[in-house]
Short mmCIF file of C-alpha atoms and ligand atoms in Angstrom, two decimals:
data_model
loop_
_atom_site.label_atom_id
_atom_site.label_comp_id
_atom_site.label_asym_id
_atom_site.label_seq_id
_atom_site.Cartn_x
_atom_site.Cartn_y
_atom_site.Cartn_z
CA UNK A 1 6.44 7.68 26.86
CA UNK A 2 5.11 9.58 23.90
CA UNK A 3 1.29 9.53 23.74
CA UNK A 4 0.19 8.21 20.49
CA UNK A 5 -3.36 8.14 18.98
CA UNK A 6 -4.18 5.52 16.52
CA UNK A 7 -7.16 6.36 13.98
CA UNK A 8 -8.32 3.68 11.40
CA UNK A 9 -6.86 0.66 13.29
CA UNK A 10 -9.77 -1.58 12.33
CA UNK A 11 -9.59 -0.86 8.70
CA UNK A 12 -7.49 -3.25 6.36
CA UNK A 13 -4.18 -1.22 6.68
CA UNK A 14 -4.86 -0.59 10.37
CA UNK A 15 -5.55 -4.22 11.24
CA UNK A 16 -2.22 -4.96 9.53
CA UNK A 17 -0.37 -2.27 11.39
CA UNK A 18 -1.93 -3.35 14.74
CA UNK A 19 -0.59 -6.91 13.96
CA UNK A 20 2.78 -5.85 13.08
CA UNK A 21 3.20 -3.52 15.97
CA UNK A 22 2.08 -6.20 18.37
CA UNK A 23 4.66 -8.65 16.73
CA UNK A 24 7.27 -6.29 17.06
CA UNK A 25 6.29 -5.28 20.78
CA UNK A 26 5.93 -1.81 19.81
CA UNK A 27 2.96 -1.15 22.16
CA UNK A 28 5.30 -1.40 25.18
CA UNK A 29 7.16 1.88 23.97
CA UNK A 30 4.24 4.16 23.76
CA UNK A 31 0.86 5.34 25.71
CA UNK A 32 -1.61 4.38 23.19
CA UNK A 33 -5.10 5.84 22.66
CA UNK A 34 -7.64 4.48 20.09
CA UNK A 35 -9.95 6.78 18.23
CA UNK A 36 -12.95 5.67 15.88
CA UNK A 37 -15.21 7.81 13.65
CA UNK A 38 -18.17 5.52 14.24
CA UNK A 39 -17.52 3.50 17.51
CA UNK A 40 -16.57 6.13 19.96
CA UNK A 41 -17.31 5.06 23.42
CA UNK A 42 -17.08 1.26 22.84
CA UNK A 43 -14.32 -0.84 24.11
CA UNK A 44 -10.65 -0.24 22.81
CA UNK A 45 -9.06 -3.52 21.45
CA UNK A 46 -8.24 -5.56 24.25
CA UNK A 47 -5.24 -7.31 22.76
CA UNK A 48 -3.25 -4.17 22.98
CA UNK A 49 -0.97 -4.21 26.02
CA UNK A 50 -1.95 -1.41 28.58
CA UNK A 51 -5.23 -0.29 26.75
CA UNK A 52 -7.91 0.21 29.11
CA UNK A 53 -9.52 3.38 27.75
CA UNK A 54 -12.62 3.26 25.43
CA UNK A 55 -12.51 4.31 22.01
CA UNK A 56 -12.19 8.13 21.72
CA UNK A 57 -14.19 10.12 19.16
CA UNK A 58 -12.01 10.74 15.99
CA UNK A 59 -13.42 14.17 15.40
CA UNK A 60 -12.82 15.49 18.96
CA UNK A 61 -9.92 17.82 18.36
CA UNK A 62 -9.57 18.60 22.16
CA UNK A 63 -8.87 14.96 22.68
CA UNK A 64 -6.59 14.48 19.42
CA UNK A 65 -4.60 17.60 20.41
CA UNK A 66 -3.25 16.07 23.87
CA UNK A 67 -1.34 13.41 21.83
CA UNK A 68 2.33 13.76 20.80
CA UNK A 69 1.81 11.47 17.84
CA UNK A 70 -1.25 10.76 15.54
CA UNK A 71 -1.14 7.86 13.39
CA UNK A 72 -4.06 7.78 10.66
CA UNK A 73 -4.86 4.75 8.62
CA UNK A 74 -8.50 6.00 8.42
CA UNK A 75 -8.34 7.47 4.71
CA UNK A 76 -8.26 10.60 2.75
CA UNK A 77 -11.66 11.85 3.70
CA UNK A 78 -11.01 11.87 7.49
CA UNK A 79 -7.50 13.60 6.75
CA UNK A 80 -9.20 16.29 4.98
CA UNK A 81 -11.63 16.87 7.40
CA UNK A 82 -9.38 16.99 10.49
CA UNK A 83 -5.72 17.76 9.82
CA UNK A 84 -5.93 21.41 9.11
CA UNK A 85 -8.48 22.04 11.76
CA UNK A 86 -6.06 20.20 14.23
CA UNK A 87 -3.22 22.31 13.17
CA UNK A 88 -5.21 25.52 13.50
CA UNK A 89 -5.64 24.66 17.20
CA UNK A 90 -1.71 25.31 17.56
CA UNK A 91 -1.23 21.39 17.84
CA UNK A 92 2.50 20.74 16.84
CA UNK A 93 2.65 16.84 17.20
CA UNK A 94 3.72 14.17 14.72
CA UNK A 95 1.08 13.29 11.99
CA UNK A 96 1.70 9.89 10.43
CA UNK A 97 -0.68 9.00 7.63
CA UNK A 98 -1.42 6.24 5.30
CA UNK A 99 -3.69 8.57 3.21
CA UNK A 100 -2.36 10.38 -0.07
CA UNK A 101 -4.24 13.74 0.78
CA UNK A 102 -0.89 15.40 2.33
CA UNK A 103 1.75 13.41 0.51
CA UNK A 104 2.93 16.18 -2.06
CA UNK A 105 2.77 18.89 0.47
CA UNK A 106 5.94 20.71 0.93
CA UNK A 107 5.84 20.09 4.65
CA UNK A 108 5.37 16.39 4.36
CA UNK A 109 7.69 13.77 3.86
CA UNK A 110 6.62 10.53 2.11
CA UNK A 111 8.21 7.70 4.24
CA UNK A 112 9.92 4.71 2.77
CA UNK A 113 13.20 4.44 5.12
CA UNK A 114 15.14 1.62 3.29
CA UNK A 115 15.20 4.10 0.37
CA UNK A 116 14.77 7.55 1.97
CA UNK A 117 16.03 7.11 5.76
CA UNK A 118 18.55 10.22 5.16
CA UNK A 119 15.31 12.29 3.96
CA UNK A 120 13.41 11.25 7.04
CA UNK A 121 16.19 12.08 9.74
CA UNK A 122 16.88 15.34 8.12
CA UNK A 123 13.27 16.16 8.26
CA UNK A 124 12.90 15.22 12.07
CA UNK A 125 16.19 17.31 12.69
CA UNK A 126 14.72 20.44 10.72
CA UNK A 127 11.25 20.11 12.46
CA UNK A 128 9.03 18.24 9.67
CA UNK A 129 6.08 17.18 11.49
CA UNK A 130 4.16 15.21 8.82
CA UNK A 131 5.27 11.82 7.80
CA UNK A 132 3.09 9.97 4.89
CA UNK A 133 3.14 6.41 3.68
CA UNK A 134 3.59 6.38 -0.07
CA UNK A 135 1.27 4.91 -2.54
CA UNK A 136 1.46 1.13 -2.43
CA UNK A 137 2.67 0.28 -5.59
CA UNK A 138 5.38 2.87 -5.62
CA UNK A 139 6.67 1.72 -2.28
CA UNK A 140 6.83 -1.76 -3.52
CA UNK A 141 8.21 -0.78 -6.79
CA UNK A 142 11.04 0.99 -5.35
CA UNK A 143 11.87 -1.66 -2.78
CA UNK A 144 11.90 -4.25 -5.82
CA UNK A 145 14.43 -2.38 -7.93
CA UNK A 146 16.28 -0.62 -5.18
CA UNK A 147 19.55 -2.30 -6.08
CA UNK A 148 19.44 -0.60 -9.52
CA UNK A 149 18.12 2.88 -8.24
CA UNK A 150 20.97 3.12 -5.63
CA UNK A 151 23.62 2.65 -8.47
CA UNK A 152 21.64 5.47 -10.29
CA UNK A 153 21.31 2.69 -13.17
CA UNK A 154 17.60 3.76 -14.10
CA UNK A 155 16.72 6.10 -16.86
CA UNK A 156 13.11 5.51 -17.21
CA UNK A 157 10.20 3.12 -15.90
CA UNK A 158 6.93 1.82 -17.48
CA UNK A 159 4.71 -0.23 -15.01
CA UNK A 160 1.73 -2.13 -15.38
CA UNK A 161 -0.12 -3.01 -12.15
CA UNK A 162 -2.44 -5.73 -11.21
CA UNK A 163 -3.91 -4.55 -7.89
CA UNK A 164 -5.90 -6.60 -5.26
CA UNK A 165 -9.26 -5.51 -3.97
CA UNK A 166 -7.82 -5.05 -0.39
CA UNK A 167 -5.92 -1.96 -2.07
CA UNK A 168 -9.72 -0.44 -1.90
CA UNK A 169 -10.21 -1.10 1.82
CA UNK A 170 -12.43 -3.54 3.78
CA UNK A 171 -15.88 -2.50 2.32
CA UNK A 172 -14.73 -3.19 -1.23
CA UNK A 173 -13.64 -6.47 -0.47
CA UNK A 174 -16.86 -7.35 1.16
CA UNK A 175 -18.46 -6.28 -2.05
CA UNK A 176 -16.42 -8.26 -4.14
CA UNK A 177 -17.29 -11.41 -2.25
CA UNK A 178 -20.89 -10.36 -2.50
CA UNK A 179 -20.32 -10.36 -6.41
CA UNK A 180 -18.77 -13.77 -6.52
CA UNK A 181 -21.52 -14.98 -4.22
CA UNK A 182 -24.27 -13.86 -6.23
CA UNK A 183 -22.46 -15.09 -9.43
CA UNK A 184 -22.21 -18.63 -8.15
CA UNK A 185 -25.47 -18.62 -6.59
CA UNK A 186 -26.93 -17.81 -10.02
CA UNK A 187 -25.01 -20.73 -11.52
CA UNK A 188 -25.66 -23.29 -8.49
CA UNK A 189 -29.31 -23.03 -7.99
CA UNK A 190 -30.80 -26.58 -6.76
CA UNK A 191 -32.64 -27.43 -9.64
CA UNK A 192 -29.89 -26.40 -12.29
CA UNK A 193 -27.08 -28.47 -13.27
CA UNK A 194 -24.16 -26.01 -13.77
CA UNK A 195 -23.20 -25.62 -17.53
CA UNK A 196 -19.67 -26.37 -18.65
CA UNK A 197 -17.06 -24.68 -20.68
CA UNK A 198 -18.53 -21.84 -23.09
CA UNK A 199 -22.13 -22.71 -21.61
CA UNK A 200 -20.70 -21.90 -18.20
CA UNK A 201 -19.14 -18.65 -19.50
CA UNK A 202 -22.67 -17.71 -21.13
CA UNK A 203 -24.46 -18.19 -18.05
CA UNK A 204 -21.94 -16.16 -15.87
CA UNK A 205 -21.64 -13.54 -18.39
CA UNK A 206 -25.58 -13.22 -18.16
CA UNK A 207 -25.40 -13.05 -14.42
CA UNK A 208 -22.83 -10.55 -14.40
CA UNK A 209 -24.45 -8.37 -17.06
CA UNK A 210 -28.01 -8.46 -16.38
CA UNK A 211 -28.46 -8.63 -12.76
CA UNK A 212 -28.24 -6.16 -10.16
CA UNK A 213 -24.77 -6.63 -8.56
CA UNK A 214 -23.67 -4.58 -5.65
CA UNK A 215 -21.11 -2.18 -7.21
CA UNK A 216 -21.08 0.96 -4.89
CA UNK A 217 -17.74 0.53 -3.33
CA UNK A 218 -15.86 -1.07 -6.42
CA UNK A 219 -17.57 1.04 -9.22
CA UNK A 220 -18.01 -1.87 -11.42
CA UNK A 221 -18.18 -5.38 -11.80
CA UNK A 222 -14.85 -7.29 -10.72
CA UNK A 223 -15.96 -10.70 -10.04
CA UNK A 224 -14.62 -12.70 -13.21
CA UNK A 225 -13.48 -9.42 -14.52
CA UNK A 226 -10.72 -6.62 -14.16
CA UNK A 227 -11.10 -2.86 -14.14
CA UNK A 228 -8.42 -0.69 -15.92
CA UNK A 229 -9.16 2.18 -14.00
CA UNK A 230 -8.41 3.18 -10.17
CA UNK A 231 -9.32 6.56 -8.83
CA UNK A 232 -10.31 9.78 -10.47
CA UNK A 233 -9.12 11.24 -13.70
CA UNK A 234 -6.37 13.73 -13.89
CA UNK A 235 -4.73 15.32 -16.61
CA UNK A 236 -2.99 13.70 -19.91
CA UNK A 237 -5.48 10.53 -19.83
CA UNK A 238 -4.13 9.30 -16.51
CA UNK A 239 -5.69 8.26 -13.46
CA UNK A 240 -4.62 9.54 -10.29
CA UNK A 241 -3.17 6.26 -9.32
CA UNK A 242 -1.16 6.44 -12.23
CA UNK A 243 -0.16 9.99 -11.81
CA UNK A 244 1.28 9.21 -8.18
CA UNK A 245 3.63 6.64 -9.80
CA UNK A 246 5.72 9.51 -11.49
CA UNK A 247 5.21 12.19 -8.62
CA UNK A 248 5.57 10.01 -5.70
CA UNK A 249 8.55 7.83 -6.91
CA UNK A 250 10.44 11.14 -7.60
CA UNK A 251 9.63 12.92 -4.22
CA UNK A 252 10.86 9.80 -2.53
CA UNK A 253 14.06 9.54 -4.62
CA UNK A 254 14.69 13.39 -4.05
CA UNK A 255 17.24 13.47 -7.09
CA UNK A 256 18.37 16.16 -9.17
CA UNK A 257 17.28 14.18 -12.33
CA UNK A 258 13.59 13.04 -12.56
CA UNK A 259 13.06 9.39 -13.55
CA UNK A 260 10.11 9.38 -15.80
CA UNK A 261 7.39 6.79 -14.60
CA UNK A 262 4.40 5.75 -16.72
CA UNK A 263 1.69 3.41 -15.51
CA UNK A 264 -1.18 1.67 -16.31
CA UNK A 265 -3.01 0.60 -12.89
CA UNK A 266 -5.37 -2.20 -13.20
CA UNK A 267 -7.57 -3.66 -10.45
CA UNK A 268 -7.99 -7.45 -10.43
CA UNK A 269 -10.13 -9.87 -8.53
CA UNK A 270 -7.11 -10.94 -6.38
CA UNK A 271 -7.57 -10.44 -2.39
CA UNK A 272 -4.23 -9.46 -1.27
CA UNK A 273 -0.90 -8.35 -2.70
CA UNK A 274 -0.17 -6.20 -5.72
CA UNK A 275 1.61 -7.33 -8.76
CA UNK A 276 3.45 -5.10 -11.10
CA UNK A 277 5.00 -5.70 -14.65
CA UNK A 278 7.96 -3.42 -15.10
CA UNK A 279 9.94 -2.35 -17.94
CA UNK A 280 13.24 -0.50 -17.00
CA UNK A 281 15.18 1.64 -19.35
CA UNK A 282 18.69 1.34 -17.91
CA UNK A 283 21.70 3.47 -18.32
CA UNK A 284 24.02 0.51 -19.06
CA UNK A 285 23.54 -2.69 -21.11
CA UNK A 286 23.45 -5.09 -17.96
CA UNK A 287 22.97 -8.80 -18.35
CA UNK A 288 20.28 -10.46 -16.67
CA UNK A 289 22.55 -11.91 -14.13
CA UNK A 290 24.11 -8.39 -13.42
CA UNK A 291 20.60 -7.09 -13.01
CA UNK A 292 19.52 -9.80 -10.79
CA UNK A 293 22.65 -9.61 -8.38
CA UNK A 294 21.91 -6.02 -7.97
CA UNK A 295 18.29 -6.19 -7.16
CA UNK A 296 19.14 -9.40 -4.56
CA UNK A 297 21.70 -7.55 -2.49
CA UNK A 298 19.92 -4.35 -2.18
CA UNK A 299 17.96 -4.93 0.95
CA UNK A 300 16.83 -8.05 2.91
CA UNK A 301 13.24 -8.15 1.46
CA UNK A 302 13.61 -8.89 -2.28
CA UNK A 303 13.42 -12.44 -3.02
CA UNK A 304 14.37 -13.37 -6.47
CA UNK A 305 12.26 -16.04 -8.34
CA UNK A 306 14.10 -17.82 -11.08
CA UNK A 307 12.69 -17.23 -14.27
CA UNK A 308 11.32 -20.90 -14.74
CA UNK A 309 7.84 -22.04 -14.97
CA UNK A 310 7.37 -24.02 -11.98
CA UNK A 311 9.10 -21.29 -9.50
CA UNK A 312 7.11 -18.72 -11.18
CA UNK A 313 3.63 -20.59 -10.59
CA UNK A 314 4.44 -21.52 -7.18
CA UNK A 315 5.96 -18.27 -5.89
CA UNK A 316 5.50 -15.21 -8.06
CA UNK A 317 1.89 -14.91 -7.41
CA UNK A 318 -0.22 -12.75 -4.72
CA UNK A 319 -1.05 -15.75 -2.79
CA UNK A 320 2.53 -16.63 -2.47
CA UNK A 321 3.37 -13.01 -1.51
CA UNK A 322 0.41 -12.21 1.04
CA UNK A 323 1.25 -11.69 4.68
CA UNK A 324 4.97 -11.73 4.02
CA UNK A 325 7.21 -8.67 4.03
CA UNK A 326 8.97 -10.50 1.22
CA UNK A 327 8.98 -8.68 -2.20
CA UNK A 328 9.13 -11.27 -4.95
CA UNK A 329 11.12 -10.36 -8.22
CA UNK A 330 10.94 -12.67 -11.19
CA UNK A 331 10.69 -13.01 -14.76
CA UNK A 332 13.62 -10.82 -15.32
CA UNK A 333 14.62 -10.70 -18.84
CA UNK A 334 16.27 -8.68 -21.49
CA UNK A 335 13.91 -7.00 -24.29
CA UNK A 336 13.79 -6.84 -28.01
CA UNK A 337 13.28 -3.08 -27.57
CA UNK A 338 16.98 -2.62 -27.19
CA UNK A 339 19.97 -3.62 -25.09
CA UNK A 340 19.43 -1.30 -22.33
CA UNK A 341 15.75 -2.53 -21.52
CA UNK A 342 15.08 -4.95 -19.02
CA UNK A 343 11.72 -6.55 -17.93
CA UNK A 344 10.55 -8.22 -14.72
CA UNK A 345 7.59 -9.12 -12.76
CA UNK A 346 7.33 -8.28 -9.19
CA UNK A 347 4.58 -8.99 -6.39
CA UNK A 348 4.43 -7.63 -2.79
CA UNK A 349 1.87 -7.30 0.03
CA UNK A 350 0.59 -3.94 -0.34
CA UNK A 351 -0.77 -3.93 3.12
CA UNK A 352 2.53 -4.41 4.58
CA UNK A 353 5.41 -2.70 2.63
CA UNK A 354 2.98 -0.92 0.70
CA UNK A 355 1.14 0.72 3.38
CA UNK A 356 1.56 -0.30 7.28
CA UNK A 357 5.27 -1.25 7.35
CA UNK A 358 6.56 2.09 6.56
CA UNK A 359 4.33 3.88 8.81
CA UNK A 360 5.34 1.33 11.87
CA UNK A 361 8.97 2.00 10.84
CA UNK A 362 8.63 5.84 11.01
CA UNK A 363 6.84 5.83 14.29
CA UNK A 364 9.78 3.40 15.58
CA UNK A 365 12.32 6.06 14.14
CA UNK A 366 10.48 8.77 16.06
CA UNK A 367 10.36 6.80 19.25
CA UNK A 368 13.98 5.99 19.00
CA UNK A 369 14.98 9.42 18.53
CA UNK A 370 12.75 10.75 21.38
CA UNK A 371 14.33 8.36 23.52
CA UNK A 372 18.02 9.57 22.65
CA UNK A 373 17.31 13.32 23.15
N1 NAP B 401 -5.70 -0.91 1.39
C1 NAP B 401 -4.29 -0.63 0.91
O1 NAP B 401 -3.82 -1.41 0.09
C2 NAP B 401 -3.61 0.70 1.15
C3 NAP B 401 -2.38 0.83 0.82
C4 NAP B 401 -1.85 1.92 1.04
C5 NAP B 401 -2.53 3.16 1.39
N2 NAP B 401 -3.86 3.08 1.68
C6 NAP B 401 -4.60 4.15 2.30
O2 NAP B 401 -5.01 3.77 3.86
C7 NAP B 401 -6.09 4.33 4.07
C8 NAP B 401 -7.05 3.45 4.75
O3 NAP B 401 -7.14 2.44 3.80
P1 NAP B 401 -7.91 1.26 4.11
O4 NAP B 401 -7.97 0.38 3.03
O5 NAP B 401 -7.52 0.45 5.53
O6 NAP B 401 -9.36 1.50 4.61
P2 NAP B 401 -10.56 0.69 5.14
O7 NAP B 401 -10.50 -0.79 5.22
O8 NAP B 401 -11.59 1.07 4.21
O9 NAP B 401 -10.59 1.33 6.55
C9 NAP B 401 -10.97 2.59 6.87
C10 NAP B 401 -11.95 2.75 8.10
O10 NAP B 401 -13.04 2.31 7.53
C11 NAP B 401 -14.07 1.96 8.59
N3 NAP B 401 -14.78 0.96 8.40
C12 NAP B 401 -16.03 0.94 7.76
N4 NAP B 401 -16.62 -0.11 7.67
C13 NAP B 401 -15.63 -1.14 7.96
C14 NAP B 401 -15.38 -2.53 8.05
N5 NAP B 401 -16.37 -3.29 7.52
N6 NAP B 401 -14.25 -3.14 8.45
C15 NAP B 401 -13.20 -2.30 8.87
N7 NAP B 401 -13.21 -0.84 8.93
C16 NAP B 401 -14.48 -0.29 8.40
C17 NAP B 401 -13.36 1.89 9.77
O11 NAP B 401 -13.17 3.28 10.62
P3 NAP B 401 -14.09 3.41 11.85
O12 NAP B 401 -13.61 2.36 12.92
O13 NAP B 401 -13.74 4.71 12.35
O14 NAP B 401 -15.47 3.19 11.43
C18 NAP B 401 -11.84 2.00 9.32
O15 NAP B 401 -10.81 2.50 10.06
C19 NAP B 401 -6.77 5.08 2.85
O16 NAP B 401 -6.33 6.52 2.97
C20 NAP B 401 -6.07 4.33 1.75
O17 NAP B 401 -5.86 5.12 0.60
C21 NAP B 401 -4.47 2.00 1.65
#
């Protein structure tokens, strides 16, 4: 059995990965060791079949280099501290990572196997050792519009995202709860009858703008608000999250012709599942029905929601998409911009298809291949 080390298993992506691996009985196929940057020596998770070892130190290169495969959902800072040094020790194992640090490197493949299984298998055959999960919105978008991409019908993409706070990690989630808690406690003090309507808005606005709310992790007030900036600035007035939309999409698709992707990425105060409003410029004037048919049949995860009020309100929401591998696509319609333009809204669990699931499936591809060699 291949020795496989897990770093970052208690974070939000890591927890979802662990859950999926248990559901699919993946741990029975590998020899697992669990690492931590903060809890080395403590008990490893007892729910993992066969794991009796304590947590190992995630910075101990001599321990890491005993593994055939390392799966990191720890974050970019960890990858930047450890990965290069580990390779310098002569370690040739597989590095599977959720962080963006290595995604655009020439010797890395961004993994999303329903879209680029051929690229992954070719990489394995030619000795590529780094398999990196894509940006959450990119992976969800590519799966949502798979049916149009596979027939090469997409000319250009414009996307506006509505990204949940769990996309920023466990501590950011906790901070949002603290902001909401603070806000409601300000409103519901014992001797104060809460105001209503605009009076309520005034009180909340005052609490959110004049009080010392925790903002270290989120970098702003998100409670009862939204933040149209994710990650750092890059060239062209874009954020890094927006830049990823173009470069990662095209690296995954790996085609001779680049598809331009322009995004505006927005953090909203939802908890789990990212939404995206997509404008696609198609190469043909397809009817709504022709678009929907292609989206529906491309892969088993797209779940088409009729462009009707109640269906949309019930099923095309972050709450409806959370903890599910289904990628919901709805509000499909033609646009006044021109006959080749089509608009749609999609929502999917960014912790599953946007993060953990492509890593889990890549690990499985590597294990399958090892068993047949
Ligand atoms: N969140 C997403 O939707 C998403 C999507 C795609 C990619 N990614 C990428 O995946 C990587 C991991 O992201 P993440 O969102 O899973 O990060 P996270 O929740 O912040 O977890 C990362 C690590 O933080 C430590 N930690 C500190 N306080 C914690 C707490 N209260 N609860 C749990 N863990 C805590 C844990 O490490 P120790 O056990 O070592 O202390 C944990 O493994 C990042 O590179 C991120 O960019 C995330």
